[in-house]
Coordinates of C-alpha atoms in Angstrom, one line a residue:
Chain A
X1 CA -7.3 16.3 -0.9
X2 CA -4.1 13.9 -0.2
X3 CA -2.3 13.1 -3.6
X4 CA 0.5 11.0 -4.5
X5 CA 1.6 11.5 -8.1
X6 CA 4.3 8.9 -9.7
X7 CA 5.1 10.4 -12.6
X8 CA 7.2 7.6 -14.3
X9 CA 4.8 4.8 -15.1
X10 CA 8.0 2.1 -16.6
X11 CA 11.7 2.8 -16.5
X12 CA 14.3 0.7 -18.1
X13 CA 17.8 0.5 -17.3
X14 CA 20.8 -1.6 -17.5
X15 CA 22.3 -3.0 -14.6
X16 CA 24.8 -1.3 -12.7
X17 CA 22.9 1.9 -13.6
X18 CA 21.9 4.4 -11.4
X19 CA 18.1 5.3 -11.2
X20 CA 15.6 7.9 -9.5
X21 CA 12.1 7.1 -9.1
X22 CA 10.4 9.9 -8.4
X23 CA 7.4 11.0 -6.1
X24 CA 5.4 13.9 -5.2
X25 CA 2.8 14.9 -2.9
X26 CA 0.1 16.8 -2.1
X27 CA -1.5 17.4 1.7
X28 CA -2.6 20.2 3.6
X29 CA -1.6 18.8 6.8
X30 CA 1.2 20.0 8.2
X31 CA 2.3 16.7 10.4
X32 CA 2.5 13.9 7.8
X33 CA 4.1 10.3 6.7
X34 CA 5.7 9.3 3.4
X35 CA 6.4 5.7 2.5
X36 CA 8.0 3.5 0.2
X37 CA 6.9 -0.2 -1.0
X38 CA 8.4 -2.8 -3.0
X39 CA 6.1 -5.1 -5.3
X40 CA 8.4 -7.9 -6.6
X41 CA 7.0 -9.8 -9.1
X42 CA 6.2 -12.1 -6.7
X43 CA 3.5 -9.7 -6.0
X44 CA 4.0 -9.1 -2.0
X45 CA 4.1 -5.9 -0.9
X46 CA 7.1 -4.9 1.1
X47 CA 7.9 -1.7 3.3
X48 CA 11.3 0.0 2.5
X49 CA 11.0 3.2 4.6
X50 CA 9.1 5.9 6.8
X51 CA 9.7 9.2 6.8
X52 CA 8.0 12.4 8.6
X53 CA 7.7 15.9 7.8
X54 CA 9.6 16.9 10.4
X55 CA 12.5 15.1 9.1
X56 CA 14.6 16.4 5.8
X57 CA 17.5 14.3 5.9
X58 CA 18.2 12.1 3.3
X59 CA 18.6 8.5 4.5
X60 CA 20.8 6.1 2.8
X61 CA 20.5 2.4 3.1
X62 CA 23.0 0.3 0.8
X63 CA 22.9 0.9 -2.2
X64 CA 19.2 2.7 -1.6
X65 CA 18.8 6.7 -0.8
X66 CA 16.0 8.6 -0.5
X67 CA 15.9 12.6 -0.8
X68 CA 13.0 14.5 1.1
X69 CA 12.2 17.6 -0.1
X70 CA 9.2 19.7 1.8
X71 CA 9.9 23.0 -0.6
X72 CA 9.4 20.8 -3.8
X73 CA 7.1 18.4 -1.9
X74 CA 9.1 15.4 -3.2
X75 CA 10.3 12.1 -1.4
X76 CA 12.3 11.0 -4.4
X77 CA 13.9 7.0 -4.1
X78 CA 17.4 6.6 -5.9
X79 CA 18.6 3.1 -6.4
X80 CA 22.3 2.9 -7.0
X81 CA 24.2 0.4 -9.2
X82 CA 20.8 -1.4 -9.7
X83 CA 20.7 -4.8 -9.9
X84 CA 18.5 -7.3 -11.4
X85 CA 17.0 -8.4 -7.9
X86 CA 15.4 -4.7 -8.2
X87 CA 12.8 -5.1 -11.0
X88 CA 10.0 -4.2 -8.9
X89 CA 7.0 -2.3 -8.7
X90 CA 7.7 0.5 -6.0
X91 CA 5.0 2.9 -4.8
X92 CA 5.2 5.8 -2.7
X93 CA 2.5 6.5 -0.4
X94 CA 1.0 8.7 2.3
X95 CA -0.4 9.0 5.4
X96 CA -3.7 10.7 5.9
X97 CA -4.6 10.6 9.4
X98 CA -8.2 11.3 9.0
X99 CA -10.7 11.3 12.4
X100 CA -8.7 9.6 14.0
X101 CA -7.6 7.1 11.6
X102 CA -4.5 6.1 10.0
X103 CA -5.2 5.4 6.2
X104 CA -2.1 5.6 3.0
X105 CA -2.8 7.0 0.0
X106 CA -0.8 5.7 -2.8
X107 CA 0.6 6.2 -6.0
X108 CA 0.2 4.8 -9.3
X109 CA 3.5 3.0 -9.1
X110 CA 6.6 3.0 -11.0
X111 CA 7.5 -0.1 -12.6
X112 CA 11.3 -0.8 -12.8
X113 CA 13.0 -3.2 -14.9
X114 CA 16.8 -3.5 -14.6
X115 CA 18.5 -5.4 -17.8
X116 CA 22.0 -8.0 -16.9
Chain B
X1 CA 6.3 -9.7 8.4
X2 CA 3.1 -9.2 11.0
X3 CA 1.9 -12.7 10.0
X4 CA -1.3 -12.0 7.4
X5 CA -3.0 -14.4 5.6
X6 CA -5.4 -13.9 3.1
X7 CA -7.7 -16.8 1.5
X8 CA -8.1 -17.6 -1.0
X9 CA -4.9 -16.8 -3.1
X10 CA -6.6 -16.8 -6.2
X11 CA -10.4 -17.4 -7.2
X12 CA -12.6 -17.6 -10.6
X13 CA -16.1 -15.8 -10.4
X14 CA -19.2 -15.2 -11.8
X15 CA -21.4 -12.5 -12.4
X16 CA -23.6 -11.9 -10.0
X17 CA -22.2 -14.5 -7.4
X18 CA -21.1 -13.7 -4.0
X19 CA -17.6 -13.5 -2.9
X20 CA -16.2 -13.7 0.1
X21 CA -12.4 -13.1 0.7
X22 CA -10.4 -13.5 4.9
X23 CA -8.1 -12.2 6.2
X24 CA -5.9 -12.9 9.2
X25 CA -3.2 -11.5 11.3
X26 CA -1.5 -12.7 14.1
X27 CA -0.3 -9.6 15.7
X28 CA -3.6 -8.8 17.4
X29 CA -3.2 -5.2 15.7
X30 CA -6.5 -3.5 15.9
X31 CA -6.3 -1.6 12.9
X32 CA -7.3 -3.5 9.9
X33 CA -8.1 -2.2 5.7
X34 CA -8.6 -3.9 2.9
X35 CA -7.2 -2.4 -0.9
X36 CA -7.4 -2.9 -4.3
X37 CA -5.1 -2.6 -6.9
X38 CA -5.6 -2.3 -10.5
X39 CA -3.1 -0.9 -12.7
X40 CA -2.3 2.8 -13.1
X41 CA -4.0 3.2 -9.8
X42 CA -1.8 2.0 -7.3
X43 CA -3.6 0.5 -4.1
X44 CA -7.1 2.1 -3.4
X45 CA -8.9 1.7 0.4
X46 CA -12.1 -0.4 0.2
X47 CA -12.9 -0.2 3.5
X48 CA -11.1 -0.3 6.7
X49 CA -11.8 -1.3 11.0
X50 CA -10.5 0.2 13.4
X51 CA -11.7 -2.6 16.2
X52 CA -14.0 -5.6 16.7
X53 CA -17.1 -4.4 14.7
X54 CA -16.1 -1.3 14.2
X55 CA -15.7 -0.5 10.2
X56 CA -15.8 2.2 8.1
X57 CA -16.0 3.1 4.0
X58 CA -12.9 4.0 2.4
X59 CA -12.4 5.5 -1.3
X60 CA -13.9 2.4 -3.4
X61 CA -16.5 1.3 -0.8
X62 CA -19.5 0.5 -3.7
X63 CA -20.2 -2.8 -3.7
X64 CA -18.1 -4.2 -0.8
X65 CA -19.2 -4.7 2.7
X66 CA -16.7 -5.9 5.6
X67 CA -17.3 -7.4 8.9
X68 CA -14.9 -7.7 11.8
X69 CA -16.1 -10.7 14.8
X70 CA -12.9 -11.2 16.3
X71 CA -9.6 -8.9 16.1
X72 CA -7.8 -11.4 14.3
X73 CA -10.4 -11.9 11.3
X74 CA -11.4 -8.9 8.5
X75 CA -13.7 -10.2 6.0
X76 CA -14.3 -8.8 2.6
X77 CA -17.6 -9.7 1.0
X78 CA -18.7 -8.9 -2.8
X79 CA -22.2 -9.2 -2.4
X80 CA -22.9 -9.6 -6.2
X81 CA -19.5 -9.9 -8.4
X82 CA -19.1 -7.9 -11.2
X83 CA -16.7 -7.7 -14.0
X84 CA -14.9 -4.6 -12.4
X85 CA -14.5 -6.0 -9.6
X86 CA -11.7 -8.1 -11.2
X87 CA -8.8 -7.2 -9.1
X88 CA -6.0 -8.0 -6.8
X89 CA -6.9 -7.6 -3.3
X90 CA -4.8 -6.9 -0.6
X91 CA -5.3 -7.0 3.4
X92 CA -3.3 -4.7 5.9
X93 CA -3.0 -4.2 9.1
X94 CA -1.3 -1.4 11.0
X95 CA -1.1 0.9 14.2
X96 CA -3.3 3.8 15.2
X97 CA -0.5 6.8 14.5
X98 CA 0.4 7.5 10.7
X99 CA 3.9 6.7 11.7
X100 CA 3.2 3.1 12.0
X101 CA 3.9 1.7 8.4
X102 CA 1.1 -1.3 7.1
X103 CA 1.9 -4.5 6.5
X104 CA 0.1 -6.3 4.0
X105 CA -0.7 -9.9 3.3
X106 CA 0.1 -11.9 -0.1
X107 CA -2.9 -10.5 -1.8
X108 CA -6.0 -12.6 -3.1
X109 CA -6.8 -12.5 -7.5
X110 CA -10.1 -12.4 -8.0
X111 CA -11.3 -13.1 -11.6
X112 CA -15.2 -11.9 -12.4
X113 CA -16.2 -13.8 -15.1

């Protein structure tokens, strides 16, 4: 069955740090989707990226990157020179497609807390 | 932002009452779910539509029903509250491929008393 393990439940840094969160997967399907959310406190959820399986680059977005890794089946999310606006919940999740139905499967979350 | 609301923001329950908890989108997307999300699990699927009265169970289905009249509408229904139902629910909608991300609504507390 689809998993999505996020292994780091709270990290803790100081701002201006760099910080991984890390996620990894499990699927037997060979065409799949991996996501990132935000949670601010404010408690919406927001969409950061897609990525496919078909697709091993690593994507950079400001001061967000995110390194895909089928061999290690990791879709790891590095923030760099984090900033207090990034405390945040953040989730990784998946996409089973599943009779014809598109449905995520989610991790646990990470929950990041960046110190001024 | 594919224009979701979800009413009521926050509500106080008891045992044993009925619930009911709406959603609505503006983007006349046909695919509709509803999650839960409790801590250390992440979201969870309660149960999701994939058109106009067309419905189906999703990992945490006990105790839920849906029911989808109109595209725009997905309503969640508790048909007897419990204390683990306590949660914070959140409504989605999103295309048919897996490549199409969700987008959610602002999420609905619900506190079981």
């Amino acid at each position: 069955a689809q998993k999505v393990t996020q292994a780091q439940t709270e990290i803790s840094v100081v701002e201006k740090e760099d910080v991984t969160l890390d996620c990894v997967y499990e699927t037997r399907d060979t065409t799949y989707y991996l996501f990132w959310y935000k949670q601010p406190p404010s408690g919406e959820l927001v969409f950061l990226i897609r990525r496919n399986s078909f697709d091993e680059q690593n994507e950079i977005s400001g001061r967000y990157s995110w390194n895909f890794q089928k061999s290690t089946s990791s879709f790891n999310f590095t923030i760099t020179a984090s900033q207090v606006v990034d405390s945040a919940v953040y989730f990784c999740a998946l996409s089973e497609f599943s009779g014809g139905y598109n449905k995520l499967i989610f991790g646990a979350g990470t929950r990041l807390a960046v110190h001024p | 932002d594919a224009g979701i609301t979800q009413s009521p923001r926050h509500k106080v329950t008891e045992t044993g009452t009925p619930v009911t908890l709406r959603c609505h989108q503006t983007e006349n997307h046909r695919y509709m779910y509803w999650y839960r999300q409790d801590p250390g699990h992440g979201l969870r699927l309660i149960h999701y539509s994939y058109g106009v009265k067309d419905t189906d169970k999703g990992e945490v289905s006990d105790g839920y029903s849906v029911s989808r009249s109109k595209t725009e509408d997905f309503l969640l229904t508790l048909e007897s509250a419990t204390s683990s139902q306590t949660s914070v629910y959140f409504c989605a909608t999103g295309g048919f491929s897996p490549s199409y991300e969700q987008y959610f609504g602002p999420g609905t507390r619900l506190t079981v008393t």
